[in-house]
mmCIF file of C-alpha atoms in Angstrom:
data_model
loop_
_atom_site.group_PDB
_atom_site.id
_atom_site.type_symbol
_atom_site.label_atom_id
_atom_site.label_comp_id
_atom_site.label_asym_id
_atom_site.label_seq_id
_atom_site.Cartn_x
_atom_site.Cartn_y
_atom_site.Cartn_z
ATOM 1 C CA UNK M 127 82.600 -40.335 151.512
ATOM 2 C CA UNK M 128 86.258 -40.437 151.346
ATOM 3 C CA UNK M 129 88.250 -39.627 154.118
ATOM 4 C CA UNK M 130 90.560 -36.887 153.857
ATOM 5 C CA UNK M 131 94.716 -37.423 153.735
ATOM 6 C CA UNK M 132 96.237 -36.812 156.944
ATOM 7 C CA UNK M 133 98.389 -38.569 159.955
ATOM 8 C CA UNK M 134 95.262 -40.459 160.686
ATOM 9 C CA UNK M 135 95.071 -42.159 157.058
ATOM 10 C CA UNK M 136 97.636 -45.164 156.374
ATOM 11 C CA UNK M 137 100.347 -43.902 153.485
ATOM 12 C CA UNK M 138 99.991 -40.614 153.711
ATOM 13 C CA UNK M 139 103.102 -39.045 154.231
ATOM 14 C CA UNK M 140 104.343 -35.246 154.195
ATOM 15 C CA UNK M 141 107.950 -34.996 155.556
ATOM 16 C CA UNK M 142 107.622 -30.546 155.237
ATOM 17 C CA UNK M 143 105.576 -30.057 157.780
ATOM 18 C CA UNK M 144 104.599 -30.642 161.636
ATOM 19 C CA UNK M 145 101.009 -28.989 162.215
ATOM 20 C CA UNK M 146 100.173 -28.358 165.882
ATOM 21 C CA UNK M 147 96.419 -28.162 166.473
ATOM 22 C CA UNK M 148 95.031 -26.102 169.562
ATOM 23 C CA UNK M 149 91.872 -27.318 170.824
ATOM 24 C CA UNK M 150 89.305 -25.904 173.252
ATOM 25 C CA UNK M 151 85.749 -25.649 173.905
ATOM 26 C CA UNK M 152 84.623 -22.219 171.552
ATOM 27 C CA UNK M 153 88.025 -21.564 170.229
ATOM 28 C CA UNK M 154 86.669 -18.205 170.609
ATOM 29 C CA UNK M 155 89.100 -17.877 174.433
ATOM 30 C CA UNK M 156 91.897 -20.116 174.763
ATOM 31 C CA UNK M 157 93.181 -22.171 171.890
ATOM 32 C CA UNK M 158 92.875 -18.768 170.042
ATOM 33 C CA UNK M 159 95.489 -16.966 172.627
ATOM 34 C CA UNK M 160 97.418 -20.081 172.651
ATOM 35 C CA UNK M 161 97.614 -20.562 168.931
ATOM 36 C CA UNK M 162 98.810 -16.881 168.789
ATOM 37 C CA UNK M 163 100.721 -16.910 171.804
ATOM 38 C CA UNK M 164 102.670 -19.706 170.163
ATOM 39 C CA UNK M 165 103.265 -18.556 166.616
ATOM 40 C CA UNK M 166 104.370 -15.456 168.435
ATOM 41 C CA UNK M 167 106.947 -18.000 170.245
ATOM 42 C CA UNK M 168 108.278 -19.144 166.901
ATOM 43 C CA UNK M 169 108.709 -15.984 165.375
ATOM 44 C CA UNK M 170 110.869 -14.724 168.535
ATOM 45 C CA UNK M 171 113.075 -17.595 168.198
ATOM 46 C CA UNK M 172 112.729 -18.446 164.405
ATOM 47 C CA UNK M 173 112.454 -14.732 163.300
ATOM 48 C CA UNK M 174 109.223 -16.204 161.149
ATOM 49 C CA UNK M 175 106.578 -18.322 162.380
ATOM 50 C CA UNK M 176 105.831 -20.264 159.742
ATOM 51 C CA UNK M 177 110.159 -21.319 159.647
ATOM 52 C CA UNK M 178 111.224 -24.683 159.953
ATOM 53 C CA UNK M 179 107.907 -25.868 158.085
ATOM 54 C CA UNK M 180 105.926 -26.007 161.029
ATOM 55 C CA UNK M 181 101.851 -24.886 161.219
ATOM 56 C CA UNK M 182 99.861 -23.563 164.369
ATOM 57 C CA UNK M 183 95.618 -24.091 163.937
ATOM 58 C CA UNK M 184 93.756 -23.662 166.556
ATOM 59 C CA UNK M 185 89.508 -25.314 167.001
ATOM 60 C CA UNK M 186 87.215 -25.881 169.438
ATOM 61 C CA UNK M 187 85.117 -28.829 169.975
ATOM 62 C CA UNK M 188 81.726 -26.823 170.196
ATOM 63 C CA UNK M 189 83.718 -24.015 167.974
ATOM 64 C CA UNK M 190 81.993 -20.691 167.091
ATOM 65 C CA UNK M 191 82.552 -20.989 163.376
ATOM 66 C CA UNK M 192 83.563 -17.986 161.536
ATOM 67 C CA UNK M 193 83.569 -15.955 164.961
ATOM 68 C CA UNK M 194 86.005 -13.268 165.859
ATOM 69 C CA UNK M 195 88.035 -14.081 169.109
ATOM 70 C CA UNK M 196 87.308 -12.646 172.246
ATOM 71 C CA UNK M 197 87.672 -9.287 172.980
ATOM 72 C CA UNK M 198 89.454 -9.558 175.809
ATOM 73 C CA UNK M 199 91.750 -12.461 174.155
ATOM 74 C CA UNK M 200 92.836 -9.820 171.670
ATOM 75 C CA UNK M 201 93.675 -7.925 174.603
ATOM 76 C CA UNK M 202 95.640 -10.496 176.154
ATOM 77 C CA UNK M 203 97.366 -10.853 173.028
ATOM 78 C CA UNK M 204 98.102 -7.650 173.141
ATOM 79 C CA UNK M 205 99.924 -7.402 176.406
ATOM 80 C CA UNK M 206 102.166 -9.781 174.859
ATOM 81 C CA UNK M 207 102.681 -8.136 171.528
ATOM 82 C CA UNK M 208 101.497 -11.095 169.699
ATOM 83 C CA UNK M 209 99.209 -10.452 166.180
ATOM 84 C CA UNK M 210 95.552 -11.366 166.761
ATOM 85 C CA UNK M 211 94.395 -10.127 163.170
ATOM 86 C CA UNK M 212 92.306 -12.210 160.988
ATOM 87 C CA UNK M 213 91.804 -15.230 163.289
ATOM 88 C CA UNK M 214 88.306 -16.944 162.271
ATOM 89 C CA UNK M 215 87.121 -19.519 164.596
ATOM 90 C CA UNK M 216 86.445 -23.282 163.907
ATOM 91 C CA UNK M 217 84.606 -26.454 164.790
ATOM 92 C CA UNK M 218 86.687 -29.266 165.819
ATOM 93 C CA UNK M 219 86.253 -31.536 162.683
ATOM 94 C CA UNK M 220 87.884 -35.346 161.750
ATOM 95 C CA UNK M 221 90.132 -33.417 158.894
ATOM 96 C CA UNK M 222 91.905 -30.966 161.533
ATOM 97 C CA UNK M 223 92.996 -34.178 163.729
ATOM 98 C CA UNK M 224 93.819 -36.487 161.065
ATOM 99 C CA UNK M 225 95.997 -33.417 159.948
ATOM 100 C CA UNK M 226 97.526 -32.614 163.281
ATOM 101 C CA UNK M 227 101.575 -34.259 163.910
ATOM 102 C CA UNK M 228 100.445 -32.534 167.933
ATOM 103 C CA UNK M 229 97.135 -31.479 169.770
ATOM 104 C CA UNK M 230 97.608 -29.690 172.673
ATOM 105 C CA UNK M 231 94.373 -29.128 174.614
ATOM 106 C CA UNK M 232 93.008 -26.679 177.547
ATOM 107 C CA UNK M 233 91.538 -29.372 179.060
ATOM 108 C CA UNK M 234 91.672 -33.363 179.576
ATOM 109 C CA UNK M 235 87.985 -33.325 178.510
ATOM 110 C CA UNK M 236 88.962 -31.917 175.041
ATOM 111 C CA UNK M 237 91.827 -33.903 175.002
ATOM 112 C CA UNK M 238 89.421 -37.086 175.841
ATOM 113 C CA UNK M 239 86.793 -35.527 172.835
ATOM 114 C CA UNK M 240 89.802 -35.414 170.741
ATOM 115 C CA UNK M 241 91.283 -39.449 171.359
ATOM 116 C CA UNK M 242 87.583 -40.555 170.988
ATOM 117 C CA UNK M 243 87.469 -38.959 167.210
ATOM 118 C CA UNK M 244 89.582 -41.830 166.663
ATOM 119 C CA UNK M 245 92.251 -41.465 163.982
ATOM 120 C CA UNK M 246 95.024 -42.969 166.060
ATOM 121 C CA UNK M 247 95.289 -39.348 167.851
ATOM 122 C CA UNK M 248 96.227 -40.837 171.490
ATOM 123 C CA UNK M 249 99.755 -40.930 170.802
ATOM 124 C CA UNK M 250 99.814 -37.614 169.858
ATOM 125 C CA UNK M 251 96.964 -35.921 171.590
ATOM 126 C CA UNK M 252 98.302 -34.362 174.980
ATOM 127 C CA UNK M 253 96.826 -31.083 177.160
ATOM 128 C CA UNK M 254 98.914 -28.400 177.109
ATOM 129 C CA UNK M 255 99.513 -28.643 180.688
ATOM 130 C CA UNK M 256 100.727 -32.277 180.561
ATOM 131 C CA UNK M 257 102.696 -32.096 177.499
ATOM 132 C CA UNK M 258 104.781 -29.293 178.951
ATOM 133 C CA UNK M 259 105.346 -31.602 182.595
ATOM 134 C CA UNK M 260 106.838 -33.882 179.790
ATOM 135 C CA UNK M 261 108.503 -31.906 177.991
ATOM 136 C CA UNK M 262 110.572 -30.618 180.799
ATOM 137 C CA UNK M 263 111.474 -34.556 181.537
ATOM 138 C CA UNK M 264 112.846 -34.918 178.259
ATOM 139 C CA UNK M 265 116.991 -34.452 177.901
ATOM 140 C CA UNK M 266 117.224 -31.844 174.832
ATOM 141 C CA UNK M 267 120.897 -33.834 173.683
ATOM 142 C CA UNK M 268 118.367 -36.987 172.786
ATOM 143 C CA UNK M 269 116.500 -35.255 170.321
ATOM 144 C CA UNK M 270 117.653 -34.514 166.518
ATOM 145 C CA UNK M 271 119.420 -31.406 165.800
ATOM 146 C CA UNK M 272 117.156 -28.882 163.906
ATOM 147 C CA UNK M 273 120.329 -27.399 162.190
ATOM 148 C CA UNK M 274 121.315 -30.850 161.167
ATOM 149 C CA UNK M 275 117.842 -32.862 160.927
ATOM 150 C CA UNK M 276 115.135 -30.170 160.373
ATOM 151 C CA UNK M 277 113.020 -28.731 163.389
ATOM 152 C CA UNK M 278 110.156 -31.210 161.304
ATOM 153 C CA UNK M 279 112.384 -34.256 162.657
ATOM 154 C CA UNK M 280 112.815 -32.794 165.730
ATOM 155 C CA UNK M 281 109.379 -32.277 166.747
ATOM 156 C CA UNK M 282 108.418 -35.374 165.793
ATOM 157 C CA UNK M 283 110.812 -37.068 167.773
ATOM 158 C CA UNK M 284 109.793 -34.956 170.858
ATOM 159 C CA UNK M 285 106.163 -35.889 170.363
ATOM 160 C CA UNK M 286 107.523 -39.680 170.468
ATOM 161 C CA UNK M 287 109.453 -39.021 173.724
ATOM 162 C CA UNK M 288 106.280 -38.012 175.180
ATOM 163 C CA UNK M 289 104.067 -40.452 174.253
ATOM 164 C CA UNK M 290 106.386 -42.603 176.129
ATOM 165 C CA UNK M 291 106.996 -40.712 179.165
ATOM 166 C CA UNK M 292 102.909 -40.276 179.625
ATOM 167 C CA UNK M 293 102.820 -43.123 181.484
ATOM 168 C CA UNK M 294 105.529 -43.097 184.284
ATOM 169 C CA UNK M 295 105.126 -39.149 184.652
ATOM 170 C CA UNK M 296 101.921 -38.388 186.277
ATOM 171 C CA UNK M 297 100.312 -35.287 187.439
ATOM 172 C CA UNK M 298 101.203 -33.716 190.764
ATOM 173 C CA UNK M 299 97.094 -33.226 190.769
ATOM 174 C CA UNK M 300 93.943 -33.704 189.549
ATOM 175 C CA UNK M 301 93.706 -29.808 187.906
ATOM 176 C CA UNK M 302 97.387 -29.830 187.278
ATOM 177 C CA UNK M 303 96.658 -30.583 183.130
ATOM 178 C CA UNK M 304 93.829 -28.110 183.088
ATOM 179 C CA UNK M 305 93.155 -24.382 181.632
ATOM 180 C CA UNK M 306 90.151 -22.797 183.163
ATOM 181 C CA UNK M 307 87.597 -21.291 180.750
ATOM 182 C CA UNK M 308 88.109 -17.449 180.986
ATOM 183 C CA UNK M 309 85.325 -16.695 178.424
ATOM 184 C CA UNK M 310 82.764 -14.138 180.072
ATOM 185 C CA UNK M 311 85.206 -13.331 182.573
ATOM 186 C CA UNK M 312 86.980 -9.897 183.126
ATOM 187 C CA UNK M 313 89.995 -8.688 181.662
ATOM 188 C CA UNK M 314 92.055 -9.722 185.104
ATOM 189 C CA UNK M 315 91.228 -12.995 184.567
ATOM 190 C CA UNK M 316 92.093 -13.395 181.185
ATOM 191 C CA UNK M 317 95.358 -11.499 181.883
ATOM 192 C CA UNK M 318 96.088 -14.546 184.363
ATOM 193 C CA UNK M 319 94.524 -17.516 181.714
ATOM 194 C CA UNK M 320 96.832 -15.545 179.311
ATOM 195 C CA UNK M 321 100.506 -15.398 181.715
ATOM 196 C CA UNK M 322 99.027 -19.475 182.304
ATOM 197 C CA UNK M 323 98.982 -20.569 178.907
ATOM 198 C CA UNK M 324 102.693 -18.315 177.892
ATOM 199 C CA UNK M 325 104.570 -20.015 180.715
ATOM 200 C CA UNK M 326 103.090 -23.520 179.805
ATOM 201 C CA UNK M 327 104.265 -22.413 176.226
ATOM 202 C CA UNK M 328 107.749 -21.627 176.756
ATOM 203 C CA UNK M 329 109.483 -24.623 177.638
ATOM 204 C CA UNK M 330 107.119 -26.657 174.394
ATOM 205 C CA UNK M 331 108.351 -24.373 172.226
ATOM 206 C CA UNK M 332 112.456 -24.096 173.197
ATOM 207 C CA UNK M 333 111.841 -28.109 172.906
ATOM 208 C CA UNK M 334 109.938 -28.025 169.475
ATOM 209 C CA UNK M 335 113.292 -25.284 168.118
ATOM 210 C CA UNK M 336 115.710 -25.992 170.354
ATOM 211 C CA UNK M 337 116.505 -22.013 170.380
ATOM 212 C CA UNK M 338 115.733 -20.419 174.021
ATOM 213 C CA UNK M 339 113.191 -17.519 174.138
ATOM 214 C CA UNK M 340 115.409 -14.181 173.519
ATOM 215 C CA UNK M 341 113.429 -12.590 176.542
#
């Protein structure tokens, strides 16, 4: 079998794009809400989420193929006015990771499921939790200009900056990096999963455009 093209696959190279791959366990509960929550993000600073060339996907790594989202996700999305029409939920496969420039996870277990996939995803494989804690250590002024460099450059370089921090920025605690699992829970729960996951968002994607949230 051949592999697919991607980041994990030596010479492949697309310069248009930076795809940013949510991951949890159904993807039926959280990486949907944050895959929406976040293309909802780019469209409030961007005016269109698919500007500046880059891609939001969302899977889980025991995904509910072809599902609908949760109910009460939609809801949550809702609340927040972002559009939760014609998601379709997917298994975590090799292609979506080789693929991915950024995988944010709910939890350091599907970040772990994620490295061990291989396709030299460590660098670039992060929860959501920790990647924000270093994205709030990084100085904006060291990272390219999107207006001058592209916001594909820019993200790239932020991913980078990471990588590097990972090691001298720890977490405050052991559930620090992690997003509980609202699914089967009620609506007041997922409400507070859902204000979790937005303010974790916030400061990733200011970094990723370097435009502020207008709210």
């Amino acid at each position: 079998m051949t592999a697919p093209e991607g980041r994990g696959i030596a010479g492949f190279d697309d310069s248009n794009t930076f795809r940013i791959l949510h991951v949890s366990t159904g993807n039926v509960c959280r990486s949907p809400i944050t895959e929406r929550l976040t293309r909802h993000a780019l469209s409030d600073r961007l005016g269109d989420p698919l500007g500046g060339g880059l891609i939001v996907e969302s899977a889980g790594t025991w995904g509910h193929e072809g599902a609908p989202m949760e109910a009460n996700a939609e809801l949550v999305l809702a609340d927040f006015g972002a559009d939760s029409s014609g998601f379709v939920g997917r298994e975590l496969l090799d292609e979506h990771v080789i693929r991915a420039d950024l995988v944010l996870t709910a939890t350091r277990d599907h970040r772990a499921q994620v490295i061990s996939m291989g396709h030299s995803a460590g660098l670039r494989t992060f929860t959501l939790k920790e990647f924000t804690r270093l994205v709030r250590a990084i100085d904006p002024a060291t990272l390219p200009d999107a207006r001058d460099e592209g916001m594909v450059e820019r993200a790239r370089a932020l991913v980078r900056a990471a990588a590097a921090l990972r090691g001298w920025l720890l977490a405050p605690s052991v559930d620090a990096d992690e997003v509980n699992d609202p699914y089967g829970a009620p609506i007041t729960f997922f409400r507070s999963i859902g204000d979790e996951i937005n303010q974790a968002l916030d400061p990733v994607v200011t970094a990723l455009t370097g435009v502020r949230s207008r709210d």
